Short mmCIF file of C-alpha atoms in Angstrom, two decimals:
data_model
loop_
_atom_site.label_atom_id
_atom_site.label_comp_id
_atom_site.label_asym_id
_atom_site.label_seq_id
_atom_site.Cartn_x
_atom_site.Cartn_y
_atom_site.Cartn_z
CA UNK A 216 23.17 7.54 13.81
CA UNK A 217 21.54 4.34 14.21
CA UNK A 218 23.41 1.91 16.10
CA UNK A 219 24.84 -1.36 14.44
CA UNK A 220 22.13 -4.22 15.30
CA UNK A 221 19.20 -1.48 14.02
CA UNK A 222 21.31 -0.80 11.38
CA UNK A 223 21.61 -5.06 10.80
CA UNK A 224 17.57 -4.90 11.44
CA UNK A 225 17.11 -2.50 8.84
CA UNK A 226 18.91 -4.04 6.12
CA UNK A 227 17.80 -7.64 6.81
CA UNK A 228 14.06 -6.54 6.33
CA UNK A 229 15.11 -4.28 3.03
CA UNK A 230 16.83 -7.67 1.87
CA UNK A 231 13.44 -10.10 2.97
CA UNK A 232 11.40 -7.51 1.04
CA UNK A 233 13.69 -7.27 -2.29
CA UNK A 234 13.48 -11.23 -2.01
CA UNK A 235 9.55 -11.32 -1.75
CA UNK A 236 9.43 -8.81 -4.28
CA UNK A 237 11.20 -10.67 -6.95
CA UNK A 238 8.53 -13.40 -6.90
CA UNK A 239 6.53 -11.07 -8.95
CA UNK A 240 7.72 -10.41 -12.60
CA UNK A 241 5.27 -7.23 -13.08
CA UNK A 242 7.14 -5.80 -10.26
CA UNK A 243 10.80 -3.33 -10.44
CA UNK A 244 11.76 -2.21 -6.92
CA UNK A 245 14.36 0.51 -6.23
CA UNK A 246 15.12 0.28 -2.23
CA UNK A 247 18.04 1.46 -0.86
CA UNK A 248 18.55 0.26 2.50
CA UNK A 249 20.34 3.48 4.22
CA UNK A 250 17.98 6.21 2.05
CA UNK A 251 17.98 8.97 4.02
CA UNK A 252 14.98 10.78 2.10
CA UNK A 253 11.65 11.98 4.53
CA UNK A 254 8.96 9.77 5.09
CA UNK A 255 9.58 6.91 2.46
CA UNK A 256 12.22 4.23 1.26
CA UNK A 257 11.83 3.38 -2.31
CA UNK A 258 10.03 2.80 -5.24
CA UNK A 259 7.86 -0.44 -6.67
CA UNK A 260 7.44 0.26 -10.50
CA UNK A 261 4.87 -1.63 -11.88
CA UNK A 262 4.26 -2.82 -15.54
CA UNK A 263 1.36 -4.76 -17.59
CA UNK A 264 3.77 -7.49 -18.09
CA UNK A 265 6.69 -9.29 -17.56
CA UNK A 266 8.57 -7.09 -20.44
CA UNK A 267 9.80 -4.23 -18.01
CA UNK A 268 9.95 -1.86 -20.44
CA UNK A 269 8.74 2.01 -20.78
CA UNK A 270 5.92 1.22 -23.13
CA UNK A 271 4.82 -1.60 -20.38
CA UNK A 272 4.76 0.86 -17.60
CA UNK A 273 1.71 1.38 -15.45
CA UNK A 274 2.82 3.34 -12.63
CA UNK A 275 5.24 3.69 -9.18
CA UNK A 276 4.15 2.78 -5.74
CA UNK A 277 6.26 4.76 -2.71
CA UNK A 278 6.88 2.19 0.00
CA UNK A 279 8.32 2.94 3.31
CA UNK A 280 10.32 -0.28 4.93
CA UNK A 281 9.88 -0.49 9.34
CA UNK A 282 12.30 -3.21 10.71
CA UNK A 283 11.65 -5.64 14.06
CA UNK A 284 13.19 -7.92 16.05
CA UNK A 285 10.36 -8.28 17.59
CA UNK A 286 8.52 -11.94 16.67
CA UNK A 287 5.55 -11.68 15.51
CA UNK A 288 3.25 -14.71 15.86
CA UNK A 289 -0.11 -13.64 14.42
CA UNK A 290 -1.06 -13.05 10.65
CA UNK A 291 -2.04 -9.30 11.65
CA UNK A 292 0.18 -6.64 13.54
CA UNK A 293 -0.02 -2.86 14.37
CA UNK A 294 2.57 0.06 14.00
CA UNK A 295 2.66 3.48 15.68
CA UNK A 296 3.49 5.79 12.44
CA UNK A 297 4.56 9.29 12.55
CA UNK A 298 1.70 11.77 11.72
CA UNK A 299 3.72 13.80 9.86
CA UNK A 300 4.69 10.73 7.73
CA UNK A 301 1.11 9.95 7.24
CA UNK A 302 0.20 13.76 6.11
CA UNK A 303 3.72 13.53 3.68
CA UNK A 304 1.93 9.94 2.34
CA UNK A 305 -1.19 12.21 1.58
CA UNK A 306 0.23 14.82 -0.35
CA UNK A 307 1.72 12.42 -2.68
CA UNK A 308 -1.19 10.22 -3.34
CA UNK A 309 -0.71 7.31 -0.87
CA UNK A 310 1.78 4.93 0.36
CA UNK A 311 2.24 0.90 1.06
CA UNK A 312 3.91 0.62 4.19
CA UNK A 313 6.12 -2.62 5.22
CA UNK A 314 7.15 -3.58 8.92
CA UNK A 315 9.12 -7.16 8.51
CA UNK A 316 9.81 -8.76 11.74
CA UNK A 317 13.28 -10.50 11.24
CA UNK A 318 15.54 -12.64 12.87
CA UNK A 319 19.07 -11.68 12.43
CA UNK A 320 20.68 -15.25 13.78
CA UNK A 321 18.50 -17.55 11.51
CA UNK A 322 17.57 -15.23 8.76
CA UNK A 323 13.86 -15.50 9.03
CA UNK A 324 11.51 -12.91 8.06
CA UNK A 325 7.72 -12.35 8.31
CA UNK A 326 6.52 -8.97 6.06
CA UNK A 327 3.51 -7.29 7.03
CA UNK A 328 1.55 -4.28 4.96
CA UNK A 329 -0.59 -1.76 4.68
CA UNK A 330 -2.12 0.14 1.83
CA UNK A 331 -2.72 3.50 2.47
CA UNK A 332 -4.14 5.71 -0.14
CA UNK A 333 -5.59 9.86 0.29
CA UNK A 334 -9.50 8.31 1.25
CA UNK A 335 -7.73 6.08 3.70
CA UNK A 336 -5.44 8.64 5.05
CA UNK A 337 -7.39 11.16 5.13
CA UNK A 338 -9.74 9.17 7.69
CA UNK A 339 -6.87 8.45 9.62
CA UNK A 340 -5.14 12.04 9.76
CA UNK A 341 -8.55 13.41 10.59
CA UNK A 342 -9.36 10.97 13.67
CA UNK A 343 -5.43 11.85 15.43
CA UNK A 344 -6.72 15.34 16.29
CA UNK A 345 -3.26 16.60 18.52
CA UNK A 346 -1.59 13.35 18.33
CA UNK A 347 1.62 12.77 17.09
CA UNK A 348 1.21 8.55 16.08
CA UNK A 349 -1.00 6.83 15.05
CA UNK A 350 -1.71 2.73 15.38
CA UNK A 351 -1.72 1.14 11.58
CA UNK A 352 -3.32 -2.05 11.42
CA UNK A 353 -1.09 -4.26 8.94
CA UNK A 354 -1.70 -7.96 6.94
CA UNK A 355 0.64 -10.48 6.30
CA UNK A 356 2.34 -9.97 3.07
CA UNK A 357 1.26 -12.86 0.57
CA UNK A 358 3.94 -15.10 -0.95
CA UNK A 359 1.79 -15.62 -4.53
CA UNK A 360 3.46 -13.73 -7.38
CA UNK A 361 -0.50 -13.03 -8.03
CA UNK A 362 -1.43 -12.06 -5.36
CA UNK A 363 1.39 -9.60 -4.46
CA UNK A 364 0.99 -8.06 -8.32
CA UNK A 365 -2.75 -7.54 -7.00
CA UNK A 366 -2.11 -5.27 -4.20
CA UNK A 367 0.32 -3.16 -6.33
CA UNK A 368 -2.17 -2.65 -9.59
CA UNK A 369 -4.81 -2.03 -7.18
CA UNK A 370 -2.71 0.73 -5.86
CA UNK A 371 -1.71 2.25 -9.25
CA UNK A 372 -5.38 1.76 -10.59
CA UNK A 373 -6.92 3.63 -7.69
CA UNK A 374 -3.85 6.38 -7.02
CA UNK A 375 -4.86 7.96 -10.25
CA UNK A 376 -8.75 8.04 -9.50
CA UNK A 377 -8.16 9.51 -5.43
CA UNK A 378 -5.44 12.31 -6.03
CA UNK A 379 -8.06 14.75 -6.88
CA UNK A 380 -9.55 14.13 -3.49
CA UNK A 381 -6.53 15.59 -2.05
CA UNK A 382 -6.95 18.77 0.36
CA UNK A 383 -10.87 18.53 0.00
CA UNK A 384 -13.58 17.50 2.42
CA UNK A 385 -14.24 13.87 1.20
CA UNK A 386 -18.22 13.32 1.61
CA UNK A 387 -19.47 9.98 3.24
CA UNK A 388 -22.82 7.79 0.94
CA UNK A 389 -24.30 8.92 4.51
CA UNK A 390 -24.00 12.79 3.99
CA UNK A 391 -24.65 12.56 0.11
CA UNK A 392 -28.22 10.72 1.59
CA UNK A 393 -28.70 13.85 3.74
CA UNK A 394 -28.19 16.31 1.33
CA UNK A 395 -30.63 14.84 -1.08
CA UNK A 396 -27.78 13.72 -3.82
CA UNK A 397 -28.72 11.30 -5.72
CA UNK A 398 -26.11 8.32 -6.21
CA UNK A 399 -26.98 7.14 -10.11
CA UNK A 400 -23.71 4.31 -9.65
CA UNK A 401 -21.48 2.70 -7.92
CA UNK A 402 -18.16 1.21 -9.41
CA UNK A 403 -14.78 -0.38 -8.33
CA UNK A 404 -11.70 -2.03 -10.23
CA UNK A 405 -10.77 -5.46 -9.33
CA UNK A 406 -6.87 -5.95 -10.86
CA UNK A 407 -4.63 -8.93 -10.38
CA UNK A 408 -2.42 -11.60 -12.70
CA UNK A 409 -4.60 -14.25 -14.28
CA UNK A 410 -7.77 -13.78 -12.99
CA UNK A 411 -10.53 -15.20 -14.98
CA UNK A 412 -14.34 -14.79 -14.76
CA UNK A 413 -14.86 -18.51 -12.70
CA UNK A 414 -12.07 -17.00 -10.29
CA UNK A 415 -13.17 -14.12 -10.08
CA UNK A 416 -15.93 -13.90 -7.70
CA UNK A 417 -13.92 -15.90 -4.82
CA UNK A 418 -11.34 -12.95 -5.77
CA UNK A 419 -13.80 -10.76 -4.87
CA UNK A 420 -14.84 -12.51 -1.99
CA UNK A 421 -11.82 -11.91 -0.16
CA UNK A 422 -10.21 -8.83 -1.02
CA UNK A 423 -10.83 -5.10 -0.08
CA UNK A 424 -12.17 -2.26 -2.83
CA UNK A 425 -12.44 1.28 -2.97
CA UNK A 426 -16.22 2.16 -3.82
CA UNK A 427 -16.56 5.19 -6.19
CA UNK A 428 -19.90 6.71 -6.56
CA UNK A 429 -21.25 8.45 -9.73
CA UNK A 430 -23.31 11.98 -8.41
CA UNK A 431 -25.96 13.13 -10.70
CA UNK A 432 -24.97 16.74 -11.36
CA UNK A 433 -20.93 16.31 -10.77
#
């Protein structure tokens, strides 16, 4: 049983991310503080619009919540995760994970993330060889209802597209090169709230994209 300040830790960060959360009107999240279920925390549902309703809906994202007293100065942190949380992440498609440093006497909070999807996890699962953690690089959590809606479509746009990857060998542009397979394209989805085409290429200036490449033959 945890003991009453983690327990305080725990539910000030589930509170700080709720809060954050709620900025974004796309965004549902079902969090229960004390959830006792393996490996996550909740559920982000995520619609086209600000009508929340079933004909709106676009998919869920599984989050797991880590809480700190520790402060955190920088804009970038790490966190040792479980393996077998990572491999529980990868059979079900992916995972955003949270650590929020908080301060229980003032009731400041600083929320950190990480996207982790099956190409992403499967890299990291495959480099831990007998290890049992594994460092997770993390952001800082934006405060723009835009740009938090961003990193959740991206997530539900790409989910659908890397599931079938799961269990397989995942083959590098480097190895297709090798074999002689020839690449005839390369895509990727850019998704967000109000993005328009003269904001779009700083948009895609400074955000992250999964690559996907077309095989002649597959």
């Amino acid at each position: 049983m945890p003991s009453a300040n983690t327990k305080r830790i725990e539910e000030s960060a589930t509170t700080a991310l709720k809060a954050a959360l709620l900025r974004c009107p796309i965004l549902e999240s079902y969090i229960d503080s004390n959830d006792k279920t393996p490996s996550w925390d909740g559920t982000v549902f995520v619609y086209k619009s600000e009508k929340t309703k079933k004909d709106n809906f676009v998919g869920r994202v599984p989050i797991q919540i880590k809480g700190t007293s520790k402060v955190i100065v920088s804009d970038t942190t790490t966190f040792s995760c479980s393996v077998e949380d990572l491999r529980n992440y990868y059979k079900d498609g992916g995972c955003i994970l949270f650590l929020i440093s908080v301060d229980i006497n003032s009731g400041n909070s600083k929320i950190f993330y990480k996207t982790l999807l099956v190409v992403d996890l499967d890299k990291i699962i495959k480099g831990v060889g007998k290890q049992k953690t594994s460092i997770i690089h993390l952001n800082l959590f934006p405060t723009e209802a835009n740009e938090i809606a961003s990193i959740f479509m991206q997530f539900t746009d790409n989910v659908h597209k890397q599931t079938g990857f799961i269990g397989k060998n995942i083959p590098t542009i480097e190895s297709l090169k090798a074999n002689g397979s020839e690449i005839t394209s390369l895509t990727f989805t850019a998704s967000g709230i109000g993005l328009s085409w003269d904001r779009l290429p700083k948009f895609l200036s400074t955000h992250a994209f999964y690559l996907y490449a077309k095989i002649k033959g597959l």
